[in-house]
JSON list of C-alpha atoms in Angstrom, two decimals:
[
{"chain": "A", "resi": 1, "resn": "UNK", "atom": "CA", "xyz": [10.21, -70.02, 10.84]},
{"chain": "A", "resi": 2, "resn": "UNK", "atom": "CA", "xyz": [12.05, -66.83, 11.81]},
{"chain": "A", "resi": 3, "resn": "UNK", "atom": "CA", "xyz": [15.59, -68.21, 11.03]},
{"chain": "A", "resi": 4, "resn": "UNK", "atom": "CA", "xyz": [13.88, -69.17, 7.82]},
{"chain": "A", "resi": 5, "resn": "UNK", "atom": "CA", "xyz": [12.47, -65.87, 6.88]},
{"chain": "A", "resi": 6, "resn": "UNK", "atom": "CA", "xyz": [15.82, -64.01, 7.49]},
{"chain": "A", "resi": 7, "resn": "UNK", "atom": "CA", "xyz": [17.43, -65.98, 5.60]},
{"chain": "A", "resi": 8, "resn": "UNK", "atom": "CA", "xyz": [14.85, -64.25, 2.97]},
{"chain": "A", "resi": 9, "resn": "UNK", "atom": "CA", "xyz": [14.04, -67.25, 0.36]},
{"chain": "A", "resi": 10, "resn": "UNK", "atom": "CA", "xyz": [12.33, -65.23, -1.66]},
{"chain": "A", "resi": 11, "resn": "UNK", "atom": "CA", "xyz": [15.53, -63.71, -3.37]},
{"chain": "A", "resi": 12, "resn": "UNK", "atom": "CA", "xyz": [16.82, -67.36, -4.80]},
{"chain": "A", "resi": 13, "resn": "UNK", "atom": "CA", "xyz": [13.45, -68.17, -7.20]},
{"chain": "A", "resi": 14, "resn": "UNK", "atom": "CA", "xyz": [15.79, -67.58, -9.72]},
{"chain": "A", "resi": 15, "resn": "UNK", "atom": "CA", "xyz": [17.79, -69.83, -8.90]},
{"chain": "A", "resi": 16, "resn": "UNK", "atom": "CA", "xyz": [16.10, -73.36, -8.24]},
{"chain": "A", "resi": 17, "resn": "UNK", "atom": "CA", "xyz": [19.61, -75.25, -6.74]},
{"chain": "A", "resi": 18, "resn": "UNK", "atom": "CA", "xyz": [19.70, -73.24, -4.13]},
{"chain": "A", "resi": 19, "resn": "UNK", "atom": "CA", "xyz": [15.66, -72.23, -3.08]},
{"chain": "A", "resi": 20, "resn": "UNK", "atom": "CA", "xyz": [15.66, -75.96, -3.27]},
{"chain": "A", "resi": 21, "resn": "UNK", "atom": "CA", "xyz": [17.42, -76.03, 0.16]},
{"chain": "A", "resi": 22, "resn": "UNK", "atom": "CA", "xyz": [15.13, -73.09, 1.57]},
{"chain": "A", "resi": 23, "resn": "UNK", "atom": "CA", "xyz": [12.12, -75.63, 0.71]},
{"chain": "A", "resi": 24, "resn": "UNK", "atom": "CA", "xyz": [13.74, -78.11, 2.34]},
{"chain": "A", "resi": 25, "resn": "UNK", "atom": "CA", "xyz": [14.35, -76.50, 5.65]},
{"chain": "A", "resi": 26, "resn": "UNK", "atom": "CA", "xyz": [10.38, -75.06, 5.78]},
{"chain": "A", "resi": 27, "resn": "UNK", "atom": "CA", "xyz": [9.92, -78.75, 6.04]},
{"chain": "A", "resi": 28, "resn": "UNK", "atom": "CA", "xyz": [11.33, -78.45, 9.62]},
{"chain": "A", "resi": 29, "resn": "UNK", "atom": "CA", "xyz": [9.13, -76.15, 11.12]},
{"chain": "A", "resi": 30, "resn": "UNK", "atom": "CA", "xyz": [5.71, -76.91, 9.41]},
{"chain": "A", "resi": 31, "resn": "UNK", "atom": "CA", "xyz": [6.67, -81.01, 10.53]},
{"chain": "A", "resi": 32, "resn": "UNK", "atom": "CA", "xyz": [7.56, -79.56, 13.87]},
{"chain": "A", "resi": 33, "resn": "UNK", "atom": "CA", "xyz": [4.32, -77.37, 13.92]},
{"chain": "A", "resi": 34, "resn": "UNK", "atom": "CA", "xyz": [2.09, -80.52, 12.98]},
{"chain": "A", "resi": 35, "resn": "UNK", "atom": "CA", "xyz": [3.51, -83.02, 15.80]},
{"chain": "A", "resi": 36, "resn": "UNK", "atom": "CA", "xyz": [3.76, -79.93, 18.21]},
{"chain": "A", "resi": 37, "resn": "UNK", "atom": "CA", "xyz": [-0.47, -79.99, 17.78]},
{"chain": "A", "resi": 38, "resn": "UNK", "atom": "CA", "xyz": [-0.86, -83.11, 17.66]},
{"chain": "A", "resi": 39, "resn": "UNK", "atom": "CA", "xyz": [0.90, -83.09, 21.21]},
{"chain": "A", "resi": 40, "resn": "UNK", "atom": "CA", "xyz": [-1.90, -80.94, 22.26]},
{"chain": "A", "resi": 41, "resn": "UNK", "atom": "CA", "xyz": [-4.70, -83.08, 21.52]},
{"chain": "A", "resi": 42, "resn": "UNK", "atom": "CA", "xyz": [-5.46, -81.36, 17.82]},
{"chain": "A", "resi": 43, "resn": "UNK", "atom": "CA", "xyz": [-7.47, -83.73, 15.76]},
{"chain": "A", "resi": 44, "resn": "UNK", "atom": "CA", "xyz": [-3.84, -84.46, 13.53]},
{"chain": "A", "resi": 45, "resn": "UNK", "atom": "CA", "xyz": [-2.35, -87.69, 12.92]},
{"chain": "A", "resi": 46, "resn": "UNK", "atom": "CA", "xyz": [1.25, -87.73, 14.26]},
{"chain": "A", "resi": 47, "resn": "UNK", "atom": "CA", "xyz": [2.06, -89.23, 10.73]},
{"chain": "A", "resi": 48, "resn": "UNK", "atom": "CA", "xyz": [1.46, -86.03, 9.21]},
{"chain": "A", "resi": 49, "resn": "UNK", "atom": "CA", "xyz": [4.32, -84.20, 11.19]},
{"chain": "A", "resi": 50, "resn": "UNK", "atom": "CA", "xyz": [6.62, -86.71, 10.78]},
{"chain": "A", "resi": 51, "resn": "UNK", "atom": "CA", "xyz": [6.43, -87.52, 6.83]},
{"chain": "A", "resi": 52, "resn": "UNK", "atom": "CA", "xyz": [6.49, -83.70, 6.78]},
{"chain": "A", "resi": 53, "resn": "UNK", "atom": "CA", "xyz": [10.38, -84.02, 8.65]},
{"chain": "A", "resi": 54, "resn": "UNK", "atom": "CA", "xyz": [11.37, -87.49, 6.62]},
{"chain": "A", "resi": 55, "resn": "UNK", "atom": "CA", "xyz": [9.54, -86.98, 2.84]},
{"chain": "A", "resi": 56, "resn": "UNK", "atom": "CA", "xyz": [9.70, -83.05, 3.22]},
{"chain": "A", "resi": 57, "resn": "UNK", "atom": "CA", "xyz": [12.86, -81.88, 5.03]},
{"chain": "A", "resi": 58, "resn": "UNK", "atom": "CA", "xyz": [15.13, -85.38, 5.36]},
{"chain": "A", "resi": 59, "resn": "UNK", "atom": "CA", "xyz": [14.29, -86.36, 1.34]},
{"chain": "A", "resi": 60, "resn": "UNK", "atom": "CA", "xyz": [14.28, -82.89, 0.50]},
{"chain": "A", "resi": 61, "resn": "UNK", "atom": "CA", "xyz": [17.39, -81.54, 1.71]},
{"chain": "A", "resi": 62, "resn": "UNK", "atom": "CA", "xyz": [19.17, -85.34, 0.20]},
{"chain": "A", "resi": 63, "resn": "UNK", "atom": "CA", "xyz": [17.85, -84.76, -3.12]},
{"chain": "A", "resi": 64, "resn": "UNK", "atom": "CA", "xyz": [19.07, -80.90, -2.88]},
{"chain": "A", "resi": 65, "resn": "UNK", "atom": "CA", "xyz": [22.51, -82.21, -1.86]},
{"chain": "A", "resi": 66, "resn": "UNK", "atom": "CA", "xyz": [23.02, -84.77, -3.88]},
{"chain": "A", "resi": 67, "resn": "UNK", "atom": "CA", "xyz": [22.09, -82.39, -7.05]},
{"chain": "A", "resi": 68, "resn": "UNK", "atom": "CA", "xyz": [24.94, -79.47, -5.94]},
{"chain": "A", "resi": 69, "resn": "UNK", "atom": "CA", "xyz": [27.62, -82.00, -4.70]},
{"chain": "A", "resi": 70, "resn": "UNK", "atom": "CA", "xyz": [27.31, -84.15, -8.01]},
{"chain": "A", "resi": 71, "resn": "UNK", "atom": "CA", "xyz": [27.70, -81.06, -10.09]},
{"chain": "A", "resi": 72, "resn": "UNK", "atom": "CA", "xyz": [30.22, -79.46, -7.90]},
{"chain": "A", "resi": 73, "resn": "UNK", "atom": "CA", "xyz": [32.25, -82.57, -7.80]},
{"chain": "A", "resi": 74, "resn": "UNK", "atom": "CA", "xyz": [32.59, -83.44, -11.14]},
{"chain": "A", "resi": 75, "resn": "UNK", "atom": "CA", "xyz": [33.70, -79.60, -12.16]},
{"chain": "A", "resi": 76, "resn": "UNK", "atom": "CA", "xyz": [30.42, -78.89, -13.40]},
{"chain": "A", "resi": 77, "resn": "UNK", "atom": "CA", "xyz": [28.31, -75.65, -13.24]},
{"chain": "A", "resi": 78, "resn": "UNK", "atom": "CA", "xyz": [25.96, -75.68, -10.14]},
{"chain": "A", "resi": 79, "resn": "UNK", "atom": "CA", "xyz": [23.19, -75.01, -12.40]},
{"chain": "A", "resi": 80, "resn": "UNK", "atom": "CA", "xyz": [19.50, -77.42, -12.14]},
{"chain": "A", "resi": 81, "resn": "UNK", "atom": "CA", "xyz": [18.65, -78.18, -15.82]},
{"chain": "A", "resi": 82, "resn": "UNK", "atom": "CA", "xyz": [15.21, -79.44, -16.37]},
{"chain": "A", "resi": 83, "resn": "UNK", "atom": "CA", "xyz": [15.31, -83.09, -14.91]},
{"chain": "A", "resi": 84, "resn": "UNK", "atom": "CA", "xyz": [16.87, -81.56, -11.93]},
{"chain": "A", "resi": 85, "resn": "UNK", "atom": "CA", "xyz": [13.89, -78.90, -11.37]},
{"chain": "A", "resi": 86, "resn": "UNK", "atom": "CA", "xyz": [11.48, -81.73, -12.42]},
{"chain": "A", "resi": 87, "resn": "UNK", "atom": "CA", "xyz": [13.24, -84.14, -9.62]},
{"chain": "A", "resi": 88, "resn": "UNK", "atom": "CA", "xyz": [12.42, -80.97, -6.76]},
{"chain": "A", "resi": 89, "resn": "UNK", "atom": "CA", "xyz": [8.96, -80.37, -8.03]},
{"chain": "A", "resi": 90, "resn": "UNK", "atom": "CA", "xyz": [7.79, -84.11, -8.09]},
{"chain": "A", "resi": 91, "resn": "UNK", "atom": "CA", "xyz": [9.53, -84.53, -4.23]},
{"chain": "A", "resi": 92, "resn": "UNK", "atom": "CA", "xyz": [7.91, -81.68, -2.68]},
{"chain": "A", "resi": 93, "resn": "UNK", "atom": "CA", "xyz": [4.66, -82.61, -4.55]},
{"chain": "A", "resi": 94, "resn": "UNK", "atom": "CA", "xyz": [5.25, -85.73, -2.74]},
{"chain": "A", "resi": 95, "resn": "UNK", "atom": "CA", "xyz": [5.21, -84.37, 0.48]},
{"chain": "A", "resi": 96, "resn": "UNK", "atom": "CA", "xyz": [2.07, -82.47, 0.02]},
{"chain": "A", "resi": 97, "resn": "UNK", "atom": "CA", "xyz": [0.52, -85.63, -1.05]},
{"chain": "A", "resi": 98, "resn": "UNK", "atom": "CA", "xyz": [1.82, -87.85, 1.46]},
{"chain": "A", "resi": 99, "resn": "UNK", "atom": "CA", "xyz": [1.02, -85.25, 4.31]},
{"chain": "A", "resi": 100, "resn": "UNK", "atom": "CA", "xyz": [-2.38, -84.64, 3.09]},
{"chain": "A", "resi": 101, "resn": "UNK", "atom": "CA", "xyz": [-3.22, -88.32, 2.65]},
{"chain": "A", "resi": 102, "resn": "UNK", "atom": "CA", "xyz": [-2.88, -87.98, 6.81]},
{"chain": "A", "resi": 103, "resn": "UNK", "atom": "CA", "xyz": [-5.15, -85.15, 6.87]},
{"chain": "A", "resi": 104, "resn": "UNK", "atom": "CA", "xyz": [-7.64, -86.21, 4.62]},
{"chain": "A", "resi": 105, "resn": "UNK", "atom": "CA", "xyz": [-8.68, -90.20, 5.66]},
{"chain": "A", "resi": 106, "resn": "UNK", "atom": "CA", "xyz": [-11.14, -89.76, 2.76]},
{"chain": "A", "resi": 107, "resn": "UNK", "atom": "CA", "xyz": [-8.58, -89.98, -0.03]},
{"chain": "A", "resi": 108, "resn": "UNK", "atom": "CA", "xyz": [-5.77, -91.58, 2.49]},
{"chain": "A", "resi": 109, "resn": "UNK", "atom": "CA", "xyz": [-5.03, -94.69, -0.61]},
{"chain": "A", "resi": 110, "resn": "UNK", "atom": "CA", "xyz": [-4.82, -92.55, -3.32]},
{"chain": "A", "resi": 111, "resn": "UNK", "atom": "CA", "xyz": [-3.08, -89.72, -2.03]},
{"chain": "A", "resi": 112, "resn": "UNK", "atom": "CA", "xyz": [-0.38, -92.26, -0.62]},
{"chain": "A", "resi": 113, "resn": "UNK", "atom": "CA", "xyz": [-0.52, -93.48, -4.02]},
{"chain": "A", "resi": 114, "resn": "UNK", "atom": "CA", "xyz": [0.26, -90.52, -5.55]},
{"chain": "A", "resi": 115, "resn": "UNK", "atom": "CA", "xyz": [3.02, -89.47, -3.02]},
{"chain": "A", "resi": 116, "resn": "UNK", "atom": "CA", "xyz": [5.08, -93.04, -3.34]},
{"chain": "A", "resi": 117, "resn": "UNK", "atom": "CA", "xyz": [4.73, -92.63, -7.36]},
{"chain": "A", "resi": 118, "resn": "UNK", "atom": "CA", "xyz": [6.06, -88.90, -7.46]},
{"chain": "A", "resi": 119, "resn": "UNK", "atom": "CA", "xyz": [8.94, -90.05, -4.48]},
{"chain": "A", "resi": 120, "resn": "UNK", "atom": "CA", "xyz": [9.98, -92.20, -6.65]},
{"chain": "A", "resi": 121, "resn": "UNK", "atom": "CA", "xyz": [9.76, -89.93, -10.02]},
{"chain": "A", "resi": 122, "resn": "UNK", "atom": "CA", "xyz": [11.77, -87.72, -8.02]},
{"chain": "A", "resi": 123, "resn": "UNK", "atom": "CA", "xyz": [14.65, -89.86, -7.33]},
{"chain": "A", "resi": 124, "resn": "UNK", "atom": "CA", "xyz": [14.37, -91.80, -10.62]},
{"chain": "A", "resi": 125, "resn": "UNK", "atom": "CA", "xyz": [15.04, -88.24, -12.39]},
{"chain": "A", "resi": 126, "resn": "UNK", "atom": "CA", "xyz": [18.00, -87.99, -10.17]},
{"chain": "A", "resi": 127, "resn": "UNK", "atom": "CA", "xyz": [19.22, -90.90, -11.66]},
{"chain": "A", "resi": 128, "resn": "UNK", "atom": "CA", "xyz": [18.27, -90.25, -14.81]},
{"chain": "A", "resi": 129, "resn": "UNK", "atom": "CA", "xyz": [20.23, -87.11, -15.41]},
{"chain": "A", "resi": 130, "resn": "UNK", "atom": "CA", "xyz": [22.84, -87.33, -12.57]},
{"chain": "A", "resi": 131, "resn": "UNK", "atom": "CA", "xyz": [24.46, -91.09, -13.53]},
{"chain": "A", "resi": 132, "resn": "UNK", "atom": "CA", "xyz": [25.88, -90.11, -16.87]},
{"chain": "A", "resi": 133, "resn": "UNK", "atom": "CA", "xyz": [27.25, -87.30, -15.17]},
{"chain": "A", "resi": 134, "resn": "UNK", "atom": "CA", "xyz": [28.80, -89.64, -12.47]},
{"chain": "A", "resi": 135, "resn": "UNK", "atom": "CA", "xyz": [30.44, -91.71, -15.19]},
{"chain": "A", "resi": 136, "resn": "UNK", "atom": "CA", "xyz": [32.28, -89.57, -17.15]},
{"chain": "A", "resi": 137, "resn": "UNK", "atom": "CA", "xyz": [35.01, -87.60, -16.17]},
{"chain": "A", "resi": 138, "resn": "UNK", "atom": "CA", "xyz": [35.30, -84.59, -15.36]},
{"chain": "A", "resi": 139, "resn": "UNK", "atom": "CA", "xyz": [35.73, -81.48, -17.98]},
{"chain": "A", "resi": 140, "resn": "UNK", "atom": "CA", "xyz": [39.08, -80.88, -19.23]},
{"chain": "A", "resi": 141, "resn": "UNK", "atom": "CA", "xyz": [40.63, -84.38, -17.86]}
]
C-alpha cells in the first residue's frame, strides 16, 4: 500500500490507460490484506482474498496490458476510447461483486452472478473494439 501511494495514482484520473494499472496493483494488497486475516482466524472466507489477487489484480492488470500493447503495437495512440473504459469499469465492478459475494453469504448466487456476467462484459468489450484493430494494419503501411 505504501509503494502504491508513492507512486501517487491520483495524478493519472485523467488518463484511464494508465490509472487502469494503479487499480490493478491495489488489487495486491487489499487480496493480500483479506487472506492475511483470514490467516488469523477473522470471520473471512479465504475466497475473498484470492478472487481479489486473480479477478482484481491477475484479470486486471491482463485486461490493462492487453489494451496498451494492442494500441502500442499496431502504431496506434495509447489512448482508452469508450469500449476500452467500459471494458475497466465492468472488470473491476466484477471484482467487487465477486469479492463481496464471499463476504455477504446472503446474496453469495447473485452477486457471483453478477461478477461472471460483468467478467465477461469486460473481456467481450475487449474484443469488441480491440479485434478490428488487430486485423488491420497498421497506420501508414
Amino acid at each position: 500500500m505504501v509503494r502504491l501511494a508513492r507512486w501517487r495514482g491520483w495524478r493519472t484520473l485523467a488518463s484511464p490507460i494508465v490509472l487502469v494499472l494503479h487499480l490493478g496493483y491495489v488489487w495486491i494488497p487489499l487480496g493480500l490484506l483479506l487472506l492475511g486475516a483470514t490467516g488469523f482466524g477473522a470471520p473471512i472466507p479465504a475466497s475473498a482474498g484470492v478472487h481479489a489477487l486473480s479477478v482484481g489484480a491477475l484479470a486486471g492488470m491482463i485486461l490493462a496490458v492487453m489494451t496498451r500493447a494492442t494500441l502500442g503495437h499496431t502504431g496506434r495512440a495509447l489512448h482508452a476510447g469508450p469500449a476500452t473504459r467500459a471494458s475497466y469499469l465492468a472488470l473491476h465492478l466484477a471484482v467487487l461483486a465477486r469479492v463481496a459475494a464471499s463476504l455477504v453469504p446472503a446474496y453469495y448466487q447473485s452477486l457471483l452472478h453478477l461478477a461472471g456476467a460483468l467478467w465477461i462484459a469486460a473481456f467481450a468489450l475487449f474484443v469488441l473494439a480491440y479485434a478490428p484493430v488487430m486485423l488491420r494494419s497498421r497506420p501508414g503501411e
